[in-house]
Coordinates of N, CA and C in Angstrom, one line a residue:
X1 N 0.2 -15.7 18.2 CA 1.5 -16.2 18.0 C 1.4 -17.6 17.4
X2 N 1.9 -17.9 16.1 CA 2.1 -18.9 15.3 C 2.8 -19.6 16.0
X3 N 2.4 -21.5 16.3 CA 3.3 -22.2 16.8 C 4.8 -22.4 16.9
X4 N 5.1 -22.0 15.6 CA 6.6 -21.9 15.9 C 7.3 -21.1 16.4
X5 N 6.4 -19.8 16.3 CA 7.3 -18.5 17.6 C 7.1 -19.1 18.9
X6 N 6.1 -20.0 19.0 CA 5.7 -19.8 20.8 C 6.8 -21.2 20.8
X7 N 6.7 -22.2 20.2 CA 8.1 -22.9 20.9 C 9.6 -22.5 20.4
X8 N 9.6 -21.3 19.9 CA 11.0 -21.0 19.8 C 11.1 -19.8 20.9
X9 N 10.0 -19.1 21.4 CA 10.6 -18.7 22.4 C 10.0 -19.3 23.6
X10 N 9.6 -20.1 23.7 CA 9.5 -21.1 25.5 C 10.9 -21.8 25.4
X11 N 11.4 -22.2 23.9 CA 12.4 -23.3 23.4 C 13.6 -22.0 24.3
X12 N 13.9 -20.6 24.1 CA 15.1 -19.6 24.5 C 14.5 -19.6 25.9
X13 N 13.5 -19.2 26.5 CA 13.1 -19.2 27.8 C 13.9 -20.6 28.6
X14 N 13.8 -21.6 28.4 CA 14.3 -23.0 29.0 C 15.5 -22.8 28.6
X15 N 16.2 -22.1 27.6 CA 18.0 -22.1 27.6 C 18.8 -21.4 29.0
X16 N 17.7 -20.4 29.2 CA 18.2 -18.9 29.5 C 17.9 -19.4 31.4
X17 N 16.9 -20.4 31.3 CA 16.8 -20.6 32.9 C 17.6 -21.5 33.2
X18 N 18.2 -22.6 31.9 CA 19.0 -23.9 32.4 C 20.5 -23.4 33.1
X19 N 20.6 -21.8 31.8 CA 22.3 -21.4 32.4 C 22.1 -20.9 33.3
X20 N 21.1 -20.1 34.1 CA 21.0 -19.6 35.3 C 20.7 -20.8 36.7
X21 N 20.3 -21.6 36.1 CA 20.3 -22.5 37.2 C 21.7 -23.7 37.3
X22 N 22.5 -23.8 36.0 CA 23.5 -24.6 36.5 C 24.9 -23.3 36.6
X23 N 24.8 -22.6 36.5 CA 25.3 -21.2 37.0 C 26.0 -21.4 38.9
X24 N 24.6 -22.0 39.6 CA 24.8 -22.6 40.9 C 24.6 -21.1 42.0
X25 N 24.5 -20.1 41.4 CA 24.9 -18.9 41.9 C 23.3 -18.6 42.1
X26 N 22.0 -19.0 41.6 CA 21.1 -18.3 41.8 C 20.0 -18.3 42.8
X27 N 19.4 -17.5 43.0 CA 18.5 -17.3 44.1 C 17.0 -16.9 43.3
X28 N 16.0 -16.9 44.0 CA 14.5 -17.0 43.8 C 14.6 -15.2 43.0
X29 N 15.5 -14.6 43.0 CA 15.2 -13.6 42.0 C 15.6 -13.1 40.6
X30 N 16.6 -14.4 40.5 CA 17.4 -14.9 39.4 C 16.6 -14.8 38.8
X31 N 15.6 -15.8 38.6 CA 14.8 -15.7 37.5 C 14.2 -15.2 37.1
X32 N 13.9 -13.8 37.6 CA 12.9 -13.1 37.4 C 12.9 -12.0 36.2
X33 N 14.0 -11.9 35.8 CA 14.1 -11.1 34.5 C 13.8 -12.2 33.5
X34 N 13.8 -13.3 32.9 CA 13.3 -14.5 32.2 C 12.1 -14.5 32.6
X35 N 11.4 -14.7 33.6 CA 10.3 -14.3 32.8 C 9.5 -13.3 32.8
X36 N 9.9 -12.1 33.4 CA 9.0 -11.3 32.6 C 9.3 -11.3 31.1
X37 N 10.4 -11.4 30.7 CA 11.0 -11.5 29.0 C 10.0 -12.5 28.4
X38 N 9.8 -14.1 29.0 CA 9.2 -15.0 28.5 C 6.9 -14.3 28.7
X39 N 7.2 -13.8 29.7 CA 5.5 -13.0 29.7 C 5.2 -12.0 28.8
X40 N 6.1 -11.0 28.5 CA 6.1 -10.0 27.2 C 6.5 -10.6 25.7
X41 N 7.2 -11.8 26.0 CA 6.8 -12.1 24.6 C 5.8 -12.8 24.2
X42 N 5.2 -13.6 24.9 CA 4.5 -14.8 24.4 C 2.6 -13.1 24.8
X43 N 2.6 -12.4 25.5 CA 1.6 -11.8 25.6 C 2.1 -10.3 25.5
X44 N 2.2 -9.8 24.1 CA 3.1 -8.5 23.8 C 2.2 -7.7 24.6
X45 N 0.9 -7.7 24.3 CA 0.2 -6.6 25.1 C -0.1 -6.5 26.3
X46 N 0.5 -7.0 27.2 CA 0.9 -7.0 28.6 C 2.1 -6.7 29.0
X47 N 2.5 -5.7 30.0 CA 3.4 -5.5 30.8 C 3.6 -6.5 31.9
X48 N 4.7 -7.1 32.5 CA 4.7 -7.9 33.8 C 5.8 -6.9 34.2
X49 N 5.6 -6.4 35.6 CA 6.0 -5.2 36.1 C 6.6 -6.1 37.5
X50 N 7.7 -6.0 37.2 CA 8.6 -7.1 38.6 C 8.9 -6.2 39.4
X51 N 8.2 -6.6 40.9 CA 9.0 -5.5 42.2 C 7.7 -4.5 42.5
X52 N 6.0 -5.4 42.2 CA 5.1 -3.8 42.4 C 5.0 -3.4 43.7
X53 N 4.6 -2.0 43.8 CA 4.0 -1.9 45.2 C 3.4 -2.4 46.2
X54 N 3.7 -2.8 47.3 CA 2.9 -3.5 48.3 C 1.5 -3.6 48.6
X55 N 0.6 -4.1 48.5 CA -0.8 -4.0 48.4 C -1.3 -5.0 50.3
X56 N -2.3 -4.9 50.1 CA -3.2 -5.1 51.8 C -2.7 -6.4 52.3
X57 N -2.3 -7.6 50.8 CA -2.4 -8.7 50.9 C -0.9 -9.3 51.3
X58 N -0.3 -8.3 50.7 CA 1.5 -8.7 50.7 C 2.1 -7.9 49.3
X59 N 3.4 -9.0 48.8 CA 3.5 -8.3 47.6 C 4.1 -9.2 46.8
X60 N 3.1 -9.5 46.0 CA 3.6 -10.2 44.7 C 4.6 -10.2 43.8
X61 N 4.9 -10.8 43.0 CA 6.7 -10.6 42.4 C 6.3 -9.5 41.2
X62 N 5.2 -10.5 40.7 CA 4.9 -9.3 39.0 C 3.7 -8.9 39.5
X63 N 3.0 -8.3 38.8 CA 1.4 -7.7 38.7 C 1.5 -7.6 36.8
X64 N 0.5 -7.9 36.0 CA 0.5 -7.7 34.7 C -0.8 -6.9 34.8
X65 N -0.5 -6.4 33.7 CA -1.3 -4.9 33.0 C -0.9 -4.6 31.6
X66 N -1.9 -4.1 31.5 CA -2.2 -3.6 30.0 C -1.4 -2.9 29.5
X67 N -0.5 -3.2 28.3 CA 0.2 -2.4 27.9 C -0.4 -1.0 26.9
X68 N 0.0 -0.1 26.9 CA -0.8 1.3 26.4 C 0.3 1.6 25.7
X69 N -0.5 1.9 24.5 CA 0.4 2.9 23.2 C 0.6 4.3 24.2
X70 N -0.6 4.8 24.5 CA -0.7 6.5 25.0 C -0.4 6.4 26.4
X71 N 1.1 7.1 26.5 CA 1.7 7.5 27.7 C 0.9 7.8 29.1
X72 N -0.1 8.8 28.1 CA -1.4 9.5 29.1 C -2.5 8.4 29.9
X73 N -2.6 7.3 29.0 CA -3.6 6.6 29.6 C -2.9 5.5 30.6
X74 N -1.8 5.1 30.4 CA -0.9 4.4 31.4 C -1.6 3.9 33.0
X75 N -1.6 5.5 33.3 CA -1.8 5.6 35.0 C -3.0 4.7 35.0
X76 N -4.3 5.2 34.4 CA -5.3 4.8 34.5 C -5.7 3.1 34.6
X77 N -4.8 2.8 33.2 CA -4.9 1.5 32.9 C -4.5 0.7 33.9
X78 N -2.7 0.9 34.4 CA -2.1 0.6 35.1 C -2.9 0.4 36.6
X79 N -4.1 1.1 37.1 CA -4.8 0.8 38.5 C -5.8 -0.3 38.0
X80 N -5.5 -1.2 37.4 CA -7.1 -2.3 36.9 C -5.7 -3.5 36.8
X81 N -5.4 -4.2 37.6 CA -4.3 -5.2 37.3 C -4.9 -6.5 36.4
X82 N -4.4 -7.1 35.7 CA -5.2 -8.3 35.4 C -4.7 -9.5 35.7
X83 N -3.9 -9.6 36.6 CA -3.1 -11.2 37.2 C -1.9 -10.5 37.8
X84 N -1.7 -11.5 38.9 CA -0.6 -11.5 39.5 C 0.4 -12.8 39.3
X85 N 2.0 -13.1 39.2 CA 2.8 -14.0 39.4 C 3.5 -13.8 40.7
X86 N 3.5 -15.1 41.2 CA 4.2 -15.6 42.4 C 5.5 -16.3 42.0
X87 N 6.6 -15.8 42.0 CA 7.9 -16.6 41.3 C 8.9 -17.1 42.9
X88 N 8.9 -18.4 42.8 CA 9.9 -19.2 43.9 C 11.1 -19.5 42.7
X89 N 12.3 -20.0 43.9 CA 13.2 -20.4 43.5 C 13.3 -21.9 42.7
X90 N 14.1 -22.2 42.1 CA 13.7 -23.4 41.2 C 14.6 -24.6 41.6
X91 N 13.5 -24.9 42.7 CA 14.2 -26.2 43.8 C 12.9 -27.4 43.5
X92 N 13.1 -28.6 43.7 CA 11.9 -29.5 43.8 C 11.2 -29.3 44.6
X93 N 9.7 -29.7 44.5 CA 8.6 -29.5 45.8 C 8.6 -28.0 46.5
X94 N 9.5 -27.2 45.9 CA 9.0 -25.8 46.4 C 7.5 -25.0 46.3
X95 N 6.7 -24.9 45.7 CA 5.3 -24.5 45.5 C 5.0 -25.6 46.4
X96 N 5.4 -26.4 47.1 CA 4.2 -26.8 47.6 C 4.3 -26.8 49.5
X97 N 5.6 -26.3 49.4 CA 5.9 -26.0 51.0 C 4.5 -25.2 51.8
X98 N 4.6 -25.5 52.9 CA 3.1 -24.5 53.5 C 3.5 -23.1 53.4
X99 N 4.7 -22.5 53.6 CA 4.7 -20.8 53.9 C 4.3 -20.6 52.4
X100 N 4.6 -21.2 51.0 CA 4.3 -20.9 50.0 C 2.9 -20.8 49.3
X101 N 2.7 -21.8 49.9 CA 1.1 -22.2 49.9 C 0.0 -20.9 50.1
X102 N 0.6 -21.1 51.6 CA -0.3 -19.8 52.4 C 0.0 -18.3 51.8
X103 N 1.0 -17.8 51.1 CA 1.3 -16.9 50.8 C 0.2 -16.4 49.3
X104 N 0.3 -17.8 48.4 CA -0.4 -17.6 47.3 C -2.1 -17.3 47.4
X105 N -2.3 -18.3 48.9 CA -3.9 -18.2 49.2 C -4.2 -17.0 49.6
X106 N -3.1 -16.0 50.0 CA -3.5 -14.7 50.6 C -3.5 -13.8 48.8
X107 N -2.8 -13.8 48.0 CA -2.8 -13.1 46.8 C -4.0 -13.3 45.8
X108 N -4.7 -14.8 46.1 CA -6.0 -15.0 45.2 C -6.7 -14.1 45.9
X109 N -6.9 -13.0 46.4 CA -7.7 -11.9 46.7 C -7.5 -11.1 45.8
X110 N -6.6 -11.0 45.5 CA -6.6 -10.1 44.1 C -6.7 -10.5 42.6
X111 N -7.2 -11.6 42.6 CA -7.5 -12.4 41.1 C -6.8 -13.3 40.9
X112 N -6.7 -13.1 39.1 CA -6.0 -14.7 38.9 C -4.6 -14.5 39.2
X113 N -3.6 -15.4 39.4 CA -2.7 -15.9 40.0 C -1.7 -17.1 39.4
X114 N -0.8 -16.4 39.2 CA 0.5 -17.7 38.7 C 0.9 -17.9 39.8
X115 N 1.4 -18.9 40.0 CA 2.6 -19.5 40.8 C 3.1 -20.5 40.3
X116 N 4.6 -20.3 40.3 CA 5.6 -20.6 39.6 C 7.3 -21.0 40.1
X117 N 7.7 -21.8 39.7 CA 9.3 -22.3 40.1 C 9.9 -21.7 39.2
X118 N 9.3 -21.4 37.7 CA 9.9 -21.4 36.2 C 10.2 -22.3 35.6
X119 N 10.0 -23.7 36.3 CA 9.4 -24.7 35.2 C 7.7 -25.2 35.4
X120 N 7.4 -25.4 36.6 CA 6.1 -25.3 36.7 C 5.1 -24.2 37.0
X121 N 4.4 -24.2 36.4 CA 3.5 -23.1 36.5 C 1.8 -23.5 36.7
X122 N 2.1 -22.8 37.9 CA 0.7 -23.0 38.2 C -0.7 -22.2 38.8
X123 N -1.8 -22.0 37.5 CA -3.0 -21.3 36.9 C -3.9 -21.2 38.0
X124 N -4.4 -20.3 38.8 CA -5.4 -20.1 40.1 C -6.6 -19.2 39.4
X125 N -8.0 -19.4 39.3 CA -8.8 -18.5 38.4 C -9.6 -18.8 39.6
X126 N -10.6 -17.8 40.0 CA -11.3 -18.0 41.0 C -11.3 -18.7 42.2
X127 N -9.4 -18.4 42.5 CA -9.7 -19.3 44.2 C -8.8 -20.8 43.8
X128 N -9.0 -21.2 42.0 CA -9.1 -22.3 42.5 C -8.1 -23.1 41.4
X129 N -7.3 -23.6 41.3 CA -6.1 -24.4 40.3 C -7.0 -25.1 39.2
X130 N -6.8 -24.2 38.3 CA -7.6 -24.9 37.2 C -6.3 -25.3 36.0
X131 N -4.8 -25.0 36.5 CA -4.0 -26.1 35.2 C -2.8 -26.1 36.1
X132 N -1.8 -26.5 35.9 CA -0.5 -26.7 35.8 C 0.5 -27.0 34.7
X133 N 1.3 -26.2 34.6 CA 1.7 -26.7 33.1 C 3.0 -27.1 33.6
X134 N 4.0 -27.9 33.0 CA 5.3 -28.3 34.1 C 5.8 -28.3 32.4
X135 N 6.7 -27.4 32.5 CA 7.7 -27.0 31.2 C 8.5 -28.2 31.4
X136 N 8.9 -28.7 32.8 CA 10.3 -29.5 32.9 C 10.4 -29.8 34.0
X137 N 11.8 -30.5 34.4 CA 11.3 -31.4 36.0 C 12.9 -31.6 36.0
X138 N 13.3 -31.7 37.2 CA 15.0 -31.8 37.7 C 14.9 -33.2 38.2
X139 N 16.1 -33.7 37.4 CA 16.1 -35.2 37.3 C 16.5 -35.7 38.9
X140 N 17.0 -36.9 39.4 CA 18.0 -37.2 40.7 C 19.1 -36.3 40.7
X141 N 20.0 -36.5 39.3 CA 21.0 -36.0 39.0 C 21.3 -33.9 39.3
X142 N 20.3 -33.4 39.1 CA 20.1 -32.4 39.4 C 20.0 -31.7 37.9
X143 N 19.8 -32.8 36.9 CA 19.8 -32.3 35.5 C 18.5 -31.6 34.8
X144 N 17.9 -30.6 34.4 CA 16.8 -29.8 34.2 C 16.5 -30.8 32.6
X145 N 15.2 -31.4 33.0 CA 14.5 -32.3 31.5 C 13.3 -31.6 31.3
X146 N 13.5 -30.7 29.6 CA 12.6 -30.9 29.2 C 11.3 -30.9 28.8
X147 N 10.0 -30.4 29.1 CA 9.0 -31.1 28.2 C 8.2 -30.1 26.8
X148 N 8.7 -30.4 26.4 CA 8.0 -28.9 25.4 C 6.4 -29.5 25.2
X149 N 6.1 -30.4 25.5 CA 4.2 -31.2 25.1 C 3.5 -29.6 25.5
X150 N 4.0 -28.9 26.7 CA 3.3 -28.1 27.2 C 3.3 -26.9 27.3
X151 N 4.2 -26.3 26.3 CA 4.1 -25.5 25.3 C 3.3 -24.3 25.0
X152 N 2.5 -24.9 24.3 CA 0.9 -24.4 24.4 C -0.3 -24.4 25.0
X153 N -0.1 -25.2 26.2 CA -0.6 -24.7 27.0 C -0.3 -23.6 28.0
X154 N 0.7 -23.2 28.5 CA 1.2 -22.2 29.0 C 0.7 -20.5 28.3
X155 N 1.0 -20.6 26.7 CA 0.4 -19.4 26.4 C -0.5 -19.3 26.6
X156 N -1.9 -20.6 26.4 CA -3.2 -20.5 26.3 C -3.5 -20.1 27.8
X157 N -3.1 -20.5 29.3 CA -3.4 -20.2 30.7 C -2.9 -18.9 30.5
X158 N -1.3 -18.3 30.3 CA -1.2 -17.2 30.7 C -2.0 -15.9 29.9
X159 N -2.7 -16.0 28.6 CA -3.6 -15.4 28.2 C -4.9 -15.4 28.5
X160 N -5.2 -16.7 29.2 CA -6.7 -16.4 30.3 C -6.3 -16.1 31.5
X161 N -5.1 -15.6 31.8 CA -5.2 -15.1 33.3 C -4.9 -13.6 33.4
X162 N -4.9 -13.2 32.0 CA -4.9 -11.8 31.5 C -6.2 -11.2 30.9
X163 N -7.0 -11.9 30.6 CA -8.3 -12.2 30.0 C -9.2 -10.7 30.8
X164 N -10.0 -9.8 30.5 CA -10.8 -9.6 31.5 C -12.6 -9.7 30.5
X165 N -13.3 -9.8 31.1 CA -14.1 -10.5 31.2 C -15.7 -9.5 31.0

């Protein structure tokens, strides 16, 4: 993706979370159709599959997987996950509450790992926080600012957390 698709759509991604969050109506699953929208676009050949099956560990918001032209290979593909997202509600200091915390350290059992407010996003590759990208930050005011610097980094993590290896 050519830099100006990728900040014209993080650029719609940040519109589409600011009306849902000054909306005042939303809850931690509000956001969850934005981004799988913003994960299928910015990584077409991935599915982010919101609502998967419960697994040993708990149950994560998304699971991403390979997207398949052939209907037939689906199933197959679909049992090899290549990242999981953890999506909270988009309050300050939430990721870093302990139930949150503890919940994400039980999901790095199953690989890499977003955890996310939907403005910060944050990259777990082996156990261990190798980025944070903070799209934006809620002022005193309660006003959503901003940062497009990080942009590009966000495609670049969410395509190594899809990566296999």
């Amino acid at each position: 993706m050519n830099e100006s698709d990728l900040h014209a759509a993080v650029s719609h991604y940040i519109e589409e979370l600011k009306g849902i969050y000054y909306s005042g109506y939303a809850t931690e699953v509000s956001y969850r159709g934005i981004i799988e929208l913003l994960i299928e676009k910015l990584l077409p050949e991935v599915d982010a599959i919101n609502e998967p099956k419960r697994v040993s560990v708990g149950a994560p918001d998304f699971v991403l997987t390979k997207r398949q032209a052939d209907p037939r290979q689906t199933e197959l593909i679909r049992s090899v996950p290549l990242g999981f997202i953890e999506a909270k509600d988009l309050k300050p200091d939430i990721l870093d509450r302990p139930e949150n915390k503890s919940q994400v350290d039980r999901y790095m059992d199953l690989g890499n790992v977003v955890h996310t407010d939907g403005l910060i996003f944050r990259f777990y590759f082996d156990r261990e926080m190798v980025k944070e990208v903070t799209l934006g930050t809620i002022n005193e005011q309660g006003n959503l600012v901003t940062n497009s610097e990080q942009y590009d980094d966000l495609e670049f993590y969410l395509r190594r957390t899809v990566e296999t290896t």
